[in-house]
Short mmCIF file of C-alpha atoms and ligand atoms in Angstrom, two decimals:
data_model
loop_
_atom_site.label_atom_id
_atom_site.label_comp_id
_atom_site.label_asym_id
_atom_site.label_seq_id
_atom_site.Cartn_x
_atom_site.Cartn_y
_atom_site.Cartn_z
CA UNK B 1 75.14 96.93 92.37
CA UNK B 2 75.85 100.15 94.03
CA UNK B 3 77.41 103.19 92.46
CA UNK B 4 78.47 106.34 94.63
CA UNK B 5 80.36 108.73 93.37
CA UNK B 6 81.01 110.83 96.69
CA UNK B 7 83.29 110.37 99.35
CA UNK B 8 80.66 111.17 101.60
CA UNK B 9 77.99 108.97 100.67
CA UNK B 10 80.40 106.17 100.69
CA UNK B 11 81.70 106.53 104.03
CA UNK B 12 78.09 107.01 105.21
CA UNK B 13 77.04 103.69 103.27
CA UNK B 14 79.87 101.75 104.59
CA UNK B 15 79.74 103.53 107.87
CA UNK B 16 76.18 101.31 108.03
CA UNK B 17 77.74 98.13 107.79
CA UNK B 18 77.98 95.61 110.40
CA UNK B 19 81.37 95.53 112.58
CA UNK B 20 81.93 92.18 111.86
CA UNK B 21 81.79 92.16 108.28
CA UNK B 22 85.34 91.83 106.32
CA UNK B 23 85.87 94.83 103.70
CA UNK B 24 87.49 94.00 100.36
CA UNK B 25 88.75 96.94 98.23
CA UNK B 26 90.11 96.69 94.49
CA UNK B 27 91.64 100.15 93.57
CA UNK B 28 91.38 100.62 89.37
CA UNK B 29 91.69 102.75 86.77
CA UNK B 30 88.64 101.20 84.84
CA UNK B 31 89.10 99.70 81.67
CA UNK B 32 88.60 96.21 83.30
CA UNK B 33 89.68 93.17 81.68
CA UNK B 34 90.21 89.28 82.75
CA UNK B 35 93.13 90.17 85.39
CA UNK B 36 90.82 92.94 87.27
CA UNK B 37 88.31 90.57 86.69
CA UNK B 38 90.71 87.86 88.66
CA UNK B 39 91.60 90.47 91.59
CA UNK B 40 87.79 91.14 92.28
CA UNK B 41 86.56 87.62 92.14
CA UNK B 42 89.25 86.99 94.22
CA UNK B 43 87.95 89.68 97.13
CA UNK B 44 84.64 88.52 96.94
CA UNK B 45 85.28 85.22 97.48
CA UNK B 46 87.86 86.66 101.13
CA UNK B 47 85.39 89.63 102.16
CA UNK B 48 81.32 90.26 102.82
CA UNK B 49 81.46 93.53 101.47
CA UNK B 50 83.64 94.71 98.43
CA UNK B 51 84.39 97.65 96.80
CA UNK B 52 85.85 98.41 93.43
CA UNK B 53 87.31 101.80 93.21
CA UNK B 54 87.28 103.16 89.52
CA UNK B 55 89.36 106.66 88.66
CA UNK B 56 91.66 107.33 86.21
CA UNK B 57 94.18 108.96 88.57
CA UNK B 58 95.66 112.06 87.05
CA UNK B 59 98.21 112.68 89.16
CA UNK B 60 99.99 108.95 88.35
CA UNK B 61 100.47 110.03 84.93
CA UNK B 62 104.38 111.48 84.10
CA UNK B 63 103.26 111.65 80.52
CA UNK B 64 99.84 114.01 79.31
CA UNK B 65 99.03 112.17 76.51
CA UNK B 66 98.62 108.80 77.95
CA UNK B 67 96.53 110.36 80.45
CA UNK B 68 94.41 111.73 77.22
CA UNK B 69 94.40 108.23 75.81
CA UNK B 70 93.64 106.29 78.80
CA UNK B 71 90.60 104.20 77.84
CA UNK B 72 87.14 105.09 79.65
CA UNK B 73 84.90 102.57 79.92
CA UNK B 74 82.46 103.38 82.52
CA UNK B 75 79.38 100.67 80.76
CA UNK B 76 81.67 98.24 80.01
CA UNK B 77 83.36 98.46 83.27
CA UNK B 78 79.78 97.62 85.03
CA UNK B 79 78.72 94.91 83.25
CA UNK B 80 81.99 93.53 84.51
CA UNK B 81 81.48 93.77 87.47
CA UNK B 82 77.86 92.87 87.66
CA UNK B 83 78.38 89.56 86.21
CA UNK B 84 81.41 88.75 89.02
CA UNK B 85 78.61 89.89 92.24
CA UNK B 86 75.41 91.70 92.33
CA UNK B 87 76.66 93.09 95.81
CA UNK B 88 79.94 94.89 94.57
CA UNK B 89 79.92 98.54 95.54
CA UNK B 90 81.87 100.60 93.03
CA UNK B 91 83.19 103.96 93.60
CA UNK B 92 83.54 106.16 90.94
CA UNK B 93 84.36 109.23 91.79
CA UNK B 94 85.52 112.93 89.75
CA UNK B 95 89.01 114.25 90.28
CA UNK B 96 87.35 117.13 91.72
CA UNK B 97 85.91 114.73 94.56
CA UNK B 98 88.92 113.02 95.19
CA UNK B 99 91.77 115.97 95.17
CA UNK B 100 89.72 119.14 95.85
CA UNK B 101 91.14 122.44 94.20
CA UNK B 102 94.72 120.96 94.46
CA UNK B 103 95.11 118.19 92.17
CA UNK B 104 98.91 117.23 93.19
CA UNK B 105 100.82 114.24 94.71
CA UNK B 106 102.33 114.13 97.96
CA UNK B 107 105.75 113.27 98.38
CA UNK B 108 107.48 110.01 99.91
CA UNK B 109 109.86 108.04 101.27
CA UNK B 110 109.43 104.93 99.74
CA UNK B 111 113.09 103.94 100.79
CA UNK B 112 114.21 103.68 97.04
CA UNK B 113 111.72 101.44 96.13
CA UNK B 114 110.80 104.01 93.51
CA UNK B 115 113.87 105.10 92.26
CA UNK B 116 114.18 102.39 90.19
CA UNK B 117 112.74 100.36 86.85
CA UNK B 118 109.16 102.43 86.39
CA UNK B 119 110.05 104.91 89.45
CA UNK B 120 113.49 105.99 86.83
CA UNK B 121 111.79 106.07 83.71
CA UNK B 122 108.23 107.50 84.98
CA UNK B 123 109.39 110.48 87.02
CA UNK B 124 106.52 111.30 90.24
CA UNK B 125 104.65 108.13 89.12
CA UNK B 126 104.92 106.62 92.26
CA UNK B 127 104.21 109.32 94.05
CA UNK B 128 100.71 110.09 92.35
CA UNK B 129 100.09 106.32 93.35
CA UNK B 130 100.70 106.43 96.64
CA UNK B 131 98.53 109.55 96.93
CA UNK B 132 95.79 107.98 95.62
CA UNK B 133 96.03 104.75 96.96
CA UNK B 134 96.62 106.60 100.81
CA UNK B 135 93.54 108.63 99.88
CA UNK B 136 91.68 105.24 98.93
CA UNK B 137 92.78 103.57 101.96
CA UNK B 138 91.88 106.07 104.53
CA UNK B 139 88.23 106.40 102.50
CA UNK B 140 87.57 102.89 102.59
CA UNK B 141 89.40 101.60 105.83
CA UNK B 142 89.03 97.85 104.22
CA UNK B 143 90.42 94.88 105.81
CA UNK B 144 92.26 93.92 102.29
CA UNK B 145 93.07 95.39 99.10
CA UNK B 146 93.90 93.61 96.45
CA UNK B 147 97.01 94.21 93.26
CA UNK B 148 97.65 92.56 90.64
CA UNK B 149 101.69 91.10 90.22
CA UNK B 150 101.64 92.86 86.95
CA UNK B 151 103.04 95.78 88.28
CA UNK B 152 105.10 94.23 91.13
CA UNK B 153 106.85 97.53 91.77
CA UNK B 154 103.58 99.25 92.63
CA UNK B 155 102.40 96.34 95.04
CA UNK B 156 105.75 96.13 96.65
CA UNK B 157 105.74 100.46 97.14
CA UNK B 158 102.00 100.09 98.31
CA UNK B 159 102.98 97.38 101.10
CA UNK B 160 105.79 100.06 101.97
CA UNK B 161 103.06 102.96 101.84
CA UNK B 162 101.34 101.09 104.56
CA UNK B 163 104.09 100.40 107.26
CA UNK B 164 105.22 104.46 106.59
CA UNK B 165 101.21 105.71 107.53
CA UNK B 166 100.72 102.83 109.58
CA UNK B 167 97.59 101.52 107.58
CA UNK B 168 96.12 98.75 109.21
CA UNK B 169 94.84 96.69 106.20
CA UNK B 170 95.96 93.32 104.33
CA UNK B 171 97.71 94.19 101.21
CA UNK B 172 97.18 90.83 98.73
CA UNK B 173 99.50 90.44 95.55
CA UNK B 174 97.52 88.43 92.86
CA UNK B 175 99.35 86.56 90.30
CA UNK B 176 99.40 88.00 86.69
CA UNK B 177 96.92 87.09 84.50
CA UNK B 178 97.99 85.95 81.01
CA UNK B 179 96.13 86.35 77.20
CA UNK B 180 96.21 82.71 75.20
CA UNK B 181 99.70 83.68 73.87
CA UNK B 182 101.29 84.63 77.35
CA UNK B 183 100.74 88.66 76.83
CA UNK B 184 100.22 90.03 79.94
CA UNK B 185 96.79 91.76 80.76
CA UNK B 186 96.57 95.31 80.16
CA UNK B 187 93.96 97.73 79.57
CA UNK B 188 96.87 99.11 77.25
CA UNK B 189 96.75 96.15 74.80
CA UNK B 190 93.00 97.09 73.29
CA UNK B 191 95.41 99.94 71.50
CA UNK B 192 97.85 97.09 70.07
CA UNK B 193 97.08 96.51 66.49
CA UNK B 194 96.19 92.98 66.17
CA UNK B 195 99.29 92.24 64.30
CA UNK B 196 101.11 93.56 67.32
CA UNK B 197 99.20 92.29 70.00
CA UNK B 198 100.54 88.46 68.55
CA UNK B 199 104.31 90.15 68.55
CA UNK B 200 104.28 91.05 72.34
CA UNK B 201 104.03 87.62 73.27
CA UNK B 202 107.97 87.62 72.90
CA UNK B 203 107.89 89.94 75.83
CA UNK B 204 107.16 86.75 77.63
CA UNK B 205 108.75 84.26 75.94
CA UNK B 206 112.20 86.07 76.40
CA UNK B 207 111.41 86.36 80.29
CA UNK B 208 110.99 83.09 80.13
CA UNK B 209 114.00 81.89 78.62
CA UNK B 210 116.16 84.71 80.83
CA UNK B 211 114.46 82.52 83.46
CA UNK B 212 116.00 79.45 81.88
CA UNK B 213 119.09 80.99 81.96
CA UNK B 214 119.22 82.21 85.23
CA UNK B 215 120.30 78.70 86.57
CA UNK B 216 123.85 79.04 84.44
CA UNK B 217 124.69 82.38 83.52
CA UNK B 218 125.36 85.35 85.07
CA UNK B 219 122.86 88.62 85.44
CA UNK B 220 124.49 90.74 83.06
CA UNK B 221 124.65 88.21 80.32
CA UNK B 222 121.33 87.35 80.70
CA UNK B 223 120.29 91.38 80.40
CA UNK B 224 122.68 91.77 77.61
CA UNK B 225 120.94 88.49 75.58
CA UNK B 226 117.51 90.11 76.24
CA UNK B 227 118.78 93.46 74.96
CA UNK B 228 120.00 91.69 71.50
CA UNK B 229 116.87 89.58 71.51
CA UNK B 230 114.79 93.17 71.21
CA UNK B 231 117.52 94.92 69.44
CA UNK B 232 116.42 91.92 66.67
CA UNK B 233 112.94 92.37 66.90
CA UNK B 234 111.39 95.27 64.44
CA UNK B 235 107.84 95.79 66.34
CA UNK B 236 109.12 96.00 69.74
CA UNK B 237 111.22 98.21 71.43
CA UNK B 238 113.28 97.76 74.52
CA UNK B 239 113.01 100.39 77.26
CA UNK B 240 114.86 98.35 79.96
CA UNK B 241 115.52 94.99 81.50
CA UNK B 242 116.65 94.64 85.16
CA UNK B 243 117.11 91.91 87.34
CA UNK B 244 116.27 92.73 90.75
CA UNK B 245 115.70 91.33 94.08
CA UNK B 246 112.13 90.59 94.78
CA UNK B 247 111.47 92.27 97.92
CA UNK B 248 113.66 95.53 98.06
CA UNK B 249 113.80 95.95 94.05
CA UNK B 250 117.77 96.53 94.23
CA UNK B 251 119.34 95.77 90.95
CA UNK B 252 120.94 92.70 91.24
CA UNK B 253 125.17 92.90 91.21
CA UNK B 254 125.82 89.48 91.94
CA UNK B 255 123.73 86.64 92.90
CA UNK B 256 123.12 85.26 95.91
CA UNK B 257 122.22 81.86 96.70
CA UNK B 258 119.52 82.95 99.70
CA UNK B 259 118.13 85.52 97.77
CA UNK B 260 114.99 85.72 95.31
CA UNK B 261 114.95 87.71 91.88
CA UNK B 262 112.77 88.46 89.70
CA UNK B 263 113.28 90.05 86.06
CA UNK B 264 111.38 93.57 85.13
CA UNK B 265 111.13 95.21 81.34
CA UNK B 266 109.31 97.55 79.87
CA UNK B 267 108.79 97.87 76.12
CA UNK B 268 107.41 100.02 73.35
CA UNK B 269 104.82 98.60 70.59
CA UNK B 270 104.16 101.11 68.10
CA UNK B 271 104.27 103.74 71.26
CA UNK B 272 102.07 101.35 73.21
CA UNK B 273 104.49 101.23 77.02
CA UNK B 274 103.80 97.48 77.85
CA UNK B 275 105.28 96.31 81.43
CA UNK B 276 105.73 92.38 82.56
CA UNK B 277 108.08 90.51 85.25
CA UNK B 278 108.34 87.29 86.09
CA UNK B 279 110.30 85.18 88.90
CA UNK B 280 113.65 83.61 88.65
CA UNK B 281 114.17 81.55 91.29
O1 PAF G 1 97.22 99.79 89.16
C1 PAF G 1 96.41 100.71 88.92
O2 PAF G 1 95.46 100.57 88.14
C2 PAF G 1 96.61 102.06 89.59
O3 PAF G 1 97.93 102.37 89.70
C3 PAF G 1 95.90 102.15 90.96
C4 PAF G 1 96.50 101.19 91.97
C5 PAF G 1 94.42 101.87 90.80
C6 PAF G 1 96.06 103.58 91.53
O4 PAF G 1 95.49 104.52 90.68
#
């Protein structure tokens, strides 16, 4: 495995690869675990050469003390990836290498894709992603890049990021990867007590019954029944469910038969900000 931690001795190392060969880039914070894991094997398998970014992005982060708590783990993080390819080039470079003196986001037009769910409650998240993630791109210049479904809003403001630059690369959604009890994968649920870590499976189980539901009742209904179901729960706590449409993240007003939805909620365990969605229809 190869690790770089320069821009330039990346582009120089990649610079003397064959034309032919297919790139494969997985952008991460670090802290891998089986859903990073899925997205990597999943570009080795489409691309000769792969590389697995891994920077805890400052500039992504509304809130300072999640930025202090995000977990680091660089050792970890290799072994990971080691066992998945021997031929994985990861990046892993300083903030200083990757923003310079001026560690601040650029602003877009992400044609309200961020204004909503995570881009309301996480004020200039999106915009520290999309710096990054343009910064990445441009680095790299893979022929994919891979995202993981978990946060759907992301991939769906990443595919915008690329028709507004004009990026030529494949941008591949990957489906969310679930723990035994349907948790979502997060780096963020090695800080769930274990007692906790069993009570965010309802964050699941409730999307999947507001899935159920979908079929019969109305929108608001169903985001009024999820709201009781948390309002009822003691270790979890509700920060918002929407129903949206899938591609253009609108809040859904009333349903359409040709249209596809998808439910989005965030939620607090013990101060813990857990995000999941899931499909409708
Ligand atoms: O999803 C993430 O881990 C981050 O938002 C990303 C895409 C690596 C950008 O920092």
């Amino acid at each position: 495995m190869l690790l770089i931690d320069t821009r330039k001795e990346l582009r120089n190392h990649l610079s003397s690869l064959k034309k032919n060969e297919s790139l494969g880039l997985v952008p991460t914070m670090g802290a891998l675990h089986i859903g990073h894991a899925a997205l990597v094997k999943r570009a080795v398998q489409e691309n000769s050469v792969v590389v697995v970014s891994i920077f805890v992005n400052p500039t992504q982060f509304n809130n300072p003390e999640d930025l202090e708590n995000y977990p680091q783990t660089m050792v970890a993080d290799l072994k990971v990836l080691e066992k998945i390819a021997k031929h994985i080039i990861v990046f892993a470079p300083t903030v200083k290498e990757m923003y310079a003196e001026k560690v601040a986001s650029t602003t877009y037009d992400f044609d309200g894709l961020d204004k909503v769910m995570e881009g309301a409650f996480r004020e200039g998240h999106f915009d520290g992603v999309g710096t990054i993630v343009e910064a990445l791109l441009n680095l790299v210049e893979p022929t994919r890049a891979y995202f993981g479904e978990k946060d759907y809003q992301q991939l769906q403001i990443i595919r915008k990021l690329t028709q507004i630059r004009n990026i030529p690369v494949e941008i591949v959604g990957c489906p969310i990867v679930r723990e035994a009890n349907g948790l979502a994968f997060s780096s963020r649920n090695e800080r769930l007590s274990k007692n906790n870590r069993e009570e965010a499976a309802f964050i699941y189980k409730t999307l999947k019954t507001a899935k159920e539901k979908f079929g019969t009742e109305s929108a608001t209904d169903i985001m009024d029944w999820v709201t009781e179901q948390f309002e009822a729960n003691p270790y979890l706590e509700l920060e918002y469910i929407q129903i949206a449409q899938a591609d253009t993240l609108e809040p859904i007003v009333t349903k359409e038969n040709n249209k596809k939805y998808r439910a989005f909620i965030a939620v607090y365990a013990e101060g813990i900000r857990l995000i999941d969605n899931l499909a409708l229809n």
